[in-house]
């Protein structure tokens, strides 16, 4: 499943960034693009979050980056090659867990690992599966089926599966949105520790401002498409915020860090005042 197109060495050299998104647009209705002119880059090892109101096109962008959907305009390059279809070089965690209900945790992850490395002997697949299940603290549940797990545990399995294929990039679509606050906090801490330890490149959608501030090096703020007096205006990236809070930040200590409230207020103000141009005429 490696459908990405090769690119000439010269063209790849000219490109900056590990993931390069250029002029992306998507329309489901003619002349009313959900978003347009979306361009940004991710450096290797960077954690970038995207925040915006429901319907602005976050999931659509993520699906295009994953190669699961096609943009109406624009291009995506990962590691110098154009993304042209799904690939096991990208690990995706969806809003709901997307596990195969008839398979145990072990078999759900083994399926992905064996697809990624078809030549591996069973023992090597098993070792990889056990390593990543242990990483998310689920060794005791390895032979259970999804129905026997809590929502938080199922999302952990999804995360373990995405990491177990050692993707070049992780794409996370509100992976903790359905969890209670306590479980969400614990898994956020786990994810942060794993990402720091592995240097994984991550693109994550969230609607939780604190989650973005905790996890992201950079936060993209999206506007919704809207009708205005001068016609329809497509949504897009309204602003990019660089998170300068210390990397050692933790969820529990976030609100004690200098600059946290200023950053939080800035993002919340964007969401209230600038993200929906049609709903808040100037
Ligand atoms: N397959 C589709 N057909 C028609 N409209 C769609 C389709 N997928 C998404 N949309 C529309 O595109 C917009 C963006 O959707 P989505 O990317 O899911 O937004 P978000 O993830 O930011 O909530 C929404 O208005 C949604 O109704
Ligand atoms: Mg969505």
Coordinates of N, CA and C in Angstrom, one line a residue, residues 4 21 68 79 93 190 202 225 232 281:
X4 N 2.5 6.4 -2.8 CA 3.0 7.7 -3.0 C 3.9 7.8 -4.2
X21 N 2.4 21.0 2.8 CA 1.1 21.2 2.3 C 1.0 22.5 1.5
X68 N -6.5 9.4 2.3 CA -7.8 8.7 2.3 C -8.8 9.5 1.6
X79 N 8.1 13.7 3.1 CA 9.5 13.2 2.8 C 9.8 13.3 1.3
X93 N -5.1 7.7 13.8 CA -6.0 7.4 15.0 C -7.2 8.2 14.8
X190 N 0.5 10.2 28.7 CA 1.2 9.0 28.1 C 1.7 9.4 26.7
X202 N 3.9 14.5 14.6 CA 2.5 14.3 14.8 C 1.7 15.5 14.3
X225 N -15.6 28.5 6.7 CA -16.1 29.2 5.5 C -17.4 29.9 5.9
X232 N -19.1 34.5 -0.8 CA -18.7 33.5 0.1 C -17.2 33.5 0.3
X281 N -20.1 39.5 12.4 CA -19.7 40.5 11.5 C -18.9 41.6 12.2

